[in-house]
CSV table of C-alpha atoms in Angstrom, one decimal:
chain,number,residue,atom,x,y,z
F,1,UNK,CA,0.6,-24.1,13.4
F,2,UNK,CA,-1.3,-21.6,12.1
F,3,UNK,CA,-4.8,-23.9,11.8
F,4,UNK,CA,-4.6,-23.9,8.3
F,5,UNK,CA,-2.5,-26.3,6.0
F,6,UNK,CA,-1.9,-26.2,2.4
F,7,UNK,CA,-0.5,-28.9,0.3
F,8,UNK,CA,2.3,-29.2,-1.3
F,9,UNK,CA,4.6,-26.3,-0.1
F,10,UNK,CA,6.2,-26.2,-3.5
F,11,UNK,CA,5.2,-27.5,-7.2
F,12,UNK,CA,7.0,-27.5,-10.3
F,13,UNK,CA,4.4,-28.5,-13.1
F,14,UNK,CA,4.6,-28.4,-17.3
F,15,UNK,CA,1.9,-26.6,-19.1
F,16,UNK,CA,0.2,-29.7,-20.1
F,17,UNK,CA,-0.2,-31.2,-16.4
F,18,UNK,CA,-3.0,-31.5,-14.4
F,19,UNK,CA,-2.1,-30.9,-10.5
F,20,UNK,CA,-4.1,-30.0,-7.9
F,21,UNK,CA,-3.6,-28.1,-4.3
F,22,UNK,CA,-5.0,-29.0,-1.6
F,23,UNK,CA,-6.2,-26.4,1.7
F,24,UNK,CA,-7.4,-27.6,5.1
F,25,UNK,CA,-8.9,-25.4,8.0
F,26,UNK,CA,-8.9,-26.8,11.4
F,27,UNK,CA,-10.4,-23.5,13.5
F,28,UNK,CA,-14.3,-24.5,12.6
F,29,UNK,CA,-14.9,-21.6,10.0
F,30,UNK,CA,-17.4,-21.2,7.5
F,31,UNK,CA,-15.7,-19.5,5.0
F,32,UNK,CA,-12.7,-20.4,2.1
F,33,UNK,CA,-10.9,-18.3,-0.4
F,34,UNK,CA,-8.5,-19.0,-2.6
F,35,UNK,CA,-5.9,-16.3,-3.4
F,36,UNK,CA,-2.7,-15.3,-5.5
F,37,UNK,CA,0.0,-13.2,-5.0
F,38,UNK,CA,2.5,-12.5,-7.8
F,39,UNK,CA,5.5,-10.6,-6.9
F,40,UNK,CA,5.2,-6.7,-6.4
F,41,UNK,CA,1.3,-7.1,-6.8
F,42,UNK,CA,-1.1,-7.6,-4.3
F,43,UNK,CA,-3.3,-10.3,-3.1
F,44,UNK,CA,-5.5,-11.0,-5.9
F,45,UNK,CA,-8.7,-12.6,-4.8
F,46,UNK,CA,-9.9,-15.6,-6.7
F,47,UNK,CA,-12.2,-17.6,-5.5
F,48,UNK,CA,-14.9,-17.6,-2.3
F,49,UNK,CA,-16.8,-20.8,-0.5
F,50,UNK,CA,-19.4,-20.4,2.5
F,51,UNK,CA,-20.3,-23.1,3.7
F,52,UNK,CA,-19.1,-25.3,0.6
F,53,UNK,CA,-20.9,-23.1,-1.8
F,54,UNK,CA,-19.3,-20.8,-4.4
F,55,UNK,CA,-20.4,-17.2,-3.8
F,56,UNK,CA,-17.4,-15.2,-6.1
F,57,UNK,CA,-15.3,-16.4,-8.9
F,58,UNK,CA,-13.3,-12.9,-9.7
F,59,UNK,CA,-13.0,-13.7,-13.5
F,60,UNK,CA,-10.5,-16.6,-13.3
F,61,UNK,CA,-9.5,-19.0,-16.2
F,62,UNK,CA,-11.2,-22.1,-16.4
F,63,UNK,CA,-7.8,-23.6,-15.7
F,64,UNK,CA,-8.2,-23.0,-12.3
F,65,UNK,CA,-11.0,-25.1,-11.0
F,66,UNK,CA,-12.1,-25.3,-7.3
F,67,UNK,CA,-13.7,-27.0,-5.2
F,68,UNK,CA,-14.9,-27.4,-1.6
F,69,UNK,CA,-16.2,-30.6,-0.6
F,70,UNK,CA,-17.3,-29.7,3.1
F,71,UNK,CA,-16.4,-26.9,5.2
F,72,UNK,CA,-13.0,-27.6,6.1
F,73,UNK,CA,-11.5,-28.7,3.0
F,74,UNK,CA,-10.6,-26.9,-0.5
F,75,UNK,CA,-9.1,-27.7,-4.0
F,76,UNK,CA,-7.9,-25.9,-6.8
F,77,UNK,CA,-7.3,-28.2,-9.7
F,78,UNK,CA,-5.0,-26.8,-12.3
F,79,UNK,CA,-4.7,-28.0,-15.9
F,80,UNK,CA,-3.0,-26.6,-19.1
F,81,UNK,CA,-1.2,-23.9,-17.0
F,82,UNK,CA,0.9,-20.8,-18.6
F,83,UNK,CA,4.0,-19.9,-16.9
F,84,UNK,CA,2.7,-16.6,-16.0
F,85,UNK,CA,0.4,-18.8,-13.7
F,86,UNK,CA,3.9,-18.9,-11.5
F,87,UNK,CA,3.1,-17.3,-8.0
F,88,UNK,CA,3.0,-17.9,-4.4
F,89,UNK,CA,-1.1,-19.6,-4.1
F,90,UNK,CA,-2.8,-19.0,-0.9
F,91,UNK,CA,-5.8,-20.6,1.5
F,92,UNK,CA,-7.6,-18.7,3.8
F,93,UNK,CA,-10.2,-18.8,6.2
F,94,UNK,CA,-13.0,-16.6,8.3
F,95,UNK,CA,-15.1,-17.4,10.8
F,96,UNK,CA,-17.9,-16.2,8.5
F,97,UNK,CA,-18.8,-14.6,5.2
F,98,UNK,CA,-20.9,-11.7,6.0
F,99,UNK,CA,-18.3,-11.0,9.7
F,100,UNK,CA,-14.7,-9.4,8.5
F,101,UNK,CA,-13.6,-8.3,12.0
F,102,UNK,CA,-11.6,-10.7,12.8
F,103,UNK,CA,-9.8,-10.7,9.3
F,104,UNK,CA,-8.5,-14.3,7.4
F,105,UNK,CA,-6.3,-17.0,8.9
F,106,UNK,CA,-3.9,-17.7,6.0
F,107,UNK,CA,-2.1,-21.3,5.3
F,108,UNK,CA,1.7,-21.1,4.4
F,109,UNK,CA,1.1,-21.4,0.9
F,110,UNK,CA,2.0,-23.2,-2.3
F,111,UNK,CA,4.6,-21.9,-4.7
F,112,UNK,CA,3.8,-23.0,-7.8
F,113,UNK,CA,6.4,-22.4,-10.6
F,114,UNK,CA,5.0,-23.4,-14.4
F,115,UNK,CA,7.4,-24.2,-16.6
D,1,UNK,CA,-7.7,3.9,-8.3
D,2,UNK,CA,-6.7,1.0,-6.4
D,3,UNK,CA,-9.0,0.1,-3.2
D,4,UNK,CA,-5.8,0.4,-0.6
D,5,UNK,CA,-2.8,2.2,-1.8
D,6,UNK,CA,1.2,1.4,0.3
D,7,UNK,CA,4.3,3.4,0.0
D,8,UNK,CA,6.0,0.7,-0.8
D,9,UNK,CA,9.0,1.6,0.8
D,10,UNK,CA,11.6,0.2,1.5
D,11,UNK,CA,11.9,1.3,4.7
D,12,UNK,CA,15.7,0.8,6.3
D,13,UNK,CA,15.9,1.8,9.8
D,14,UNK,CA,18.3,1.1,12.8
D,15,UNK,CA,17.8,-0.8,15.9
D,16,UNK,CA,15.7,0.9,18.3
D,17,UNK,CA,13.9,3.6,16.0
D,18,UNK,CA,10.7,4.2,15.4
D,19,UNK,CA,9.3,4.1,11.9
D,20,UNK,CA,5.8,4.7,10.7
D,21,UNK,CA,3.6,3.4,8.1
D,22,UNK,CA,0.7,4.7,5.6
D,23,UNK,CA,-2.0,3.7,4.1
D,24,UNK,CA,-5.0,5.4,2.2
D,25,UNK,CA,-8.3,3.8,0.9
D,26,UNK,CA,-10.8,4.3,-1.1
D,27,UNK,CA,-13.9,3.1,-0.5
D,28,UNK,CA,-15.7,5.6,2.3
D,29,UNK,CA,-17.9,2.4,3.3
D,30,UNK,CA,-15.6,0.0,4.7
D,31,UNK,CA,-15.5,-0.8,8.0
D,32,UNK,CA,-12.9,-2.9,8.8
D,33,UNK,CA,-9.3,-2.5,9.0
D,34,UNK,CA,-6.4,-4.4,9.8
D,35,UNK,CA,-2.6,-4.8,9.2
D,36,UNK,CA,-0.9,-8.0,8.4
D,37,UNK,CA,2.8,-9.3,8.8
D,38,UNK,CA,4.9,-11.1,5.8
D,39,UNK,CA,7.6,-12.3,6.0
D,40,UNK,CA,9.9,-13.6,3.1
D,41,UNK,CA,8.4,-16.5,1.2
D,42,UNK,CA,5.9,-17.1,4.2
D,43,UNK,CA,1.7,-16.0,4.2
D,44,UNK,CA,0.4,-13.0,5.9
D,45,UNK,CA,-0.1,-13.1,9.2
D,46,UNK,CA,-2.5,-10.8,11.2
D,47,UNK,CA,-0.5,-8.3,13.3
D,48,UNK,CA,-3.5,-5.9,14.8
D,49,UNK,CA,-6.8,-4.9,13.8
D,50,UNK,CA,-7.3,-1.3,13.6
D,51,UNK,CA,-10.3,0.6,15.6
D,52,UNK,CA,-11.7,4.2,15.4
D,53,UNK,CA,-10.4,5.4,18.3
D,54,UNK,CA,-6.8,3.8,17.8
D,55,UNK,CA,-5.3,0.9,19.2
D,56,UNK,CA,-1.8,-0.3,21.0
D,57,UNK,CA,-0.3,-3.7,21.1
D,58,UNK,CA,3.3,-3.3,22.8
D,59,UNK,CA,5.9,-1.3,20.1
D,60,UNK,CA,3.1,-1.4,18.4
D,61,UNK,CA,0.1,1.6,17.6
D,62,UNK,CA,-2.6,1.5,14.8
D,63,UNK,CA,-4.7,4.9,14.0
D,64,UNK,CA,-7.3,5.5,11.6
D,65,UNK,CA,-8.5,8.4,10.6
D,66,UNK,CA,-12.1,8.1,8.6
D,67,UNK,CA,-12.1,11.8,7.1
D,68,UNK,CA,-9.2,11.5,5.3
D,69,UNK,CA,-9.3,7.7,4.6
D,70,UNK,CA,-5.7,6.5,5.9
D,71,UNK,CA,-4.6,4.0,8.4
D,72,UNK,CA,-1.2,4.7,9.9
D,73,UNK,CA,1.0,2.3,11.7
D,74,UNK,CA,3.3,3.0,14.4
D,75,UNK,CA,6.6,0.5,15.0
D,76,UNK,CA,8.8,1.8,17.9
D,77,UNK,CA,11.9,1.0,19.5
D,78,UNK,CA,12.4,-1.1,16.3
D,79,UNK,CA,13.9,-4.9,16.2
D,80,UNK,CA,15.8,-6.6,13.9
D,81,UNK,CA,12.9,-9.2,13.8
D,82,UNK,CA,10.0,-6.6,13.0
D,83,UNK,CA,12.1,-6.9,9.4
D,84,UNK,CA,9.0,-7.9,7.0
D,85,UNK,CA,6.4,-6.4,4.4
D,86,UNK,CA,3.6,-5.1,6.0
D,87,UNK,CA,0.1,-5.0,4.4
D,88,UNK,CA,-2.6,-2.8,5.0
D,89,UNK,CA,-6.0,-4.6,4.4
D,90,UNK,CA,-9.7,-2.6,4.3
D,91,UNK,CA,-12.9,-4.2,3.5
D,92,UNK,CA,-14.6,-2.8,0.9
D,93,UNK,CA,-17.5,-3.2,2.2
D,94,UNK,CA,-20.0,-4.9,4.8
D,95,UNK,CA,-18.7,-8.9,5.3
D,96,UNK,CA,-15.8,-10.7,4.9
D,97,UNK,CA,-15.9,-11.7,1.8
D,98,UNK,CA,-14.2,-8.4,0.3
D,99,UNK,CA,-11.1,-7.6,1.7
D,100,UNK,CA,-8.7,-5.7,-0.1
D,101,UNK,CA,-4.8,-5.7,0.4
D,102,UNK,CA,-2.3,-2.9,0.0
D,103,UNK,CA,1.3,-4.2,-1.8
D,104,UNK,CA,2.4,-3.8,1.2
D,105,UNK,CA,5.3,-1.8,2.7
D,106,UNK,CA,8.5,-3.4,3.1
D,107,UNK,CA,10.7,-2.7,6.5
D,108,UNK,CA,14.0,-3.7,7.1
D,109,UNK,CA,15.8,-3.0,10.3
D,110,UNK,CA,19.5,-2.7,10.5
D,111,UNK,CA,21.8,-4.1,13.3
């Protein structure tokens, strides 16, 4: 258990549905990013929440809409998706925004395939 | 130039070696360090921070070196289980909120 879950594990969606995934942090931190990795890239940062508030949107689509309705929970809604969208979507957590000793506690996850 | 830069490897290595790992940055401010552990279709885990004077965890030894802007990682008397992609992650500055990844190096030990 690594203290932080992500919903589903896998989705298989068509460009013209509207999904959502779904992150939950159990270790009591106040900070939440969302992150993609495509395959032979690295992590790309997308979005950051402290304390429920957005502090970073790296130039996302508006298809990708998040949201963080207390400290322990995050979304990313998806609509109208491209299948280059397909990639491995992960949650993370720190203890704080402005503290990176301690690095992120990742969830396992979702694989999201467009098709 | 990319903030953390990975031989990619792959690295294929016998049981029982040891094998070592590079990583440069490029950011002369950041002041955190760490490497993480993937494995296959799972999320990164952390496997050890990395302090200025270097740090051991078991088979395990991280160094950083500040004047020349690499992190090295140190894997001895390997295991068939230490087979994953491992990432080398810098901040790019002061907070958490900017960590940057390598691709990550990709190890696979051989029975």
């Amino acid at each position: 258990e690594t203290g932080v879950t992500q919903t589903p594990r896998h989705l298989v969606m068509g460009m013209t549905n509207k999904k959502s995934l779904k992150c939950e942090q159990h270790l009591g931190h106040n900070a939440m990013y969302w992150y993609k990795q495509s395959a032979k890239k690295p992590l790309e940062l997308m979005f950051v929440y402290s304390l429920e508030e957005r502090v970073e949107n790296n130039s996302v689509p508006s298809r990708f809409s998040p949201e963080c309705p207390n400290s322990s929970h995050l979304f990313l809604h998806l609509h109208t998706l491209q299948p280059e969208d397909s990639a491995l979507y992960l949650c993370a957590s720190s203890q704080d925004i402005n503290r990176a000793e301690y690095g992120y506690t990742f969830g396992s996850g979702t694989r999201l395939t467009v098709v | 130039r990319k903030e953390v830069e990975q031989d990619p490897g792959p690295f294929n290595v016998p049981e029982g070696a040891t094998v070592a790992f590079n990583c440069t940055y490029s950011n002369s401010a950041s002041q955190s360090f760490f490497w993480y552990r993937q494995d296959c279709r799972k999320e990164p885990k952390l496997l050890m921070s990395v302090y200025s004077s270097g740090n051991e965890d078991g088979r395990f030894t991280a160094q950083l070196n500040r004047a020349s802007q690499y992190i090295s990682l140190l894997i001895r008397d390997s295991k068939l289980s230490d087979s994953a992609t491992y990432l080398c992650v810098v901040n790019g500055d002061t907070g958490a909120n900017n960590l940057f990844f390598g691709t990550g190096t990709r190890l696979t030990v051989i029975p």
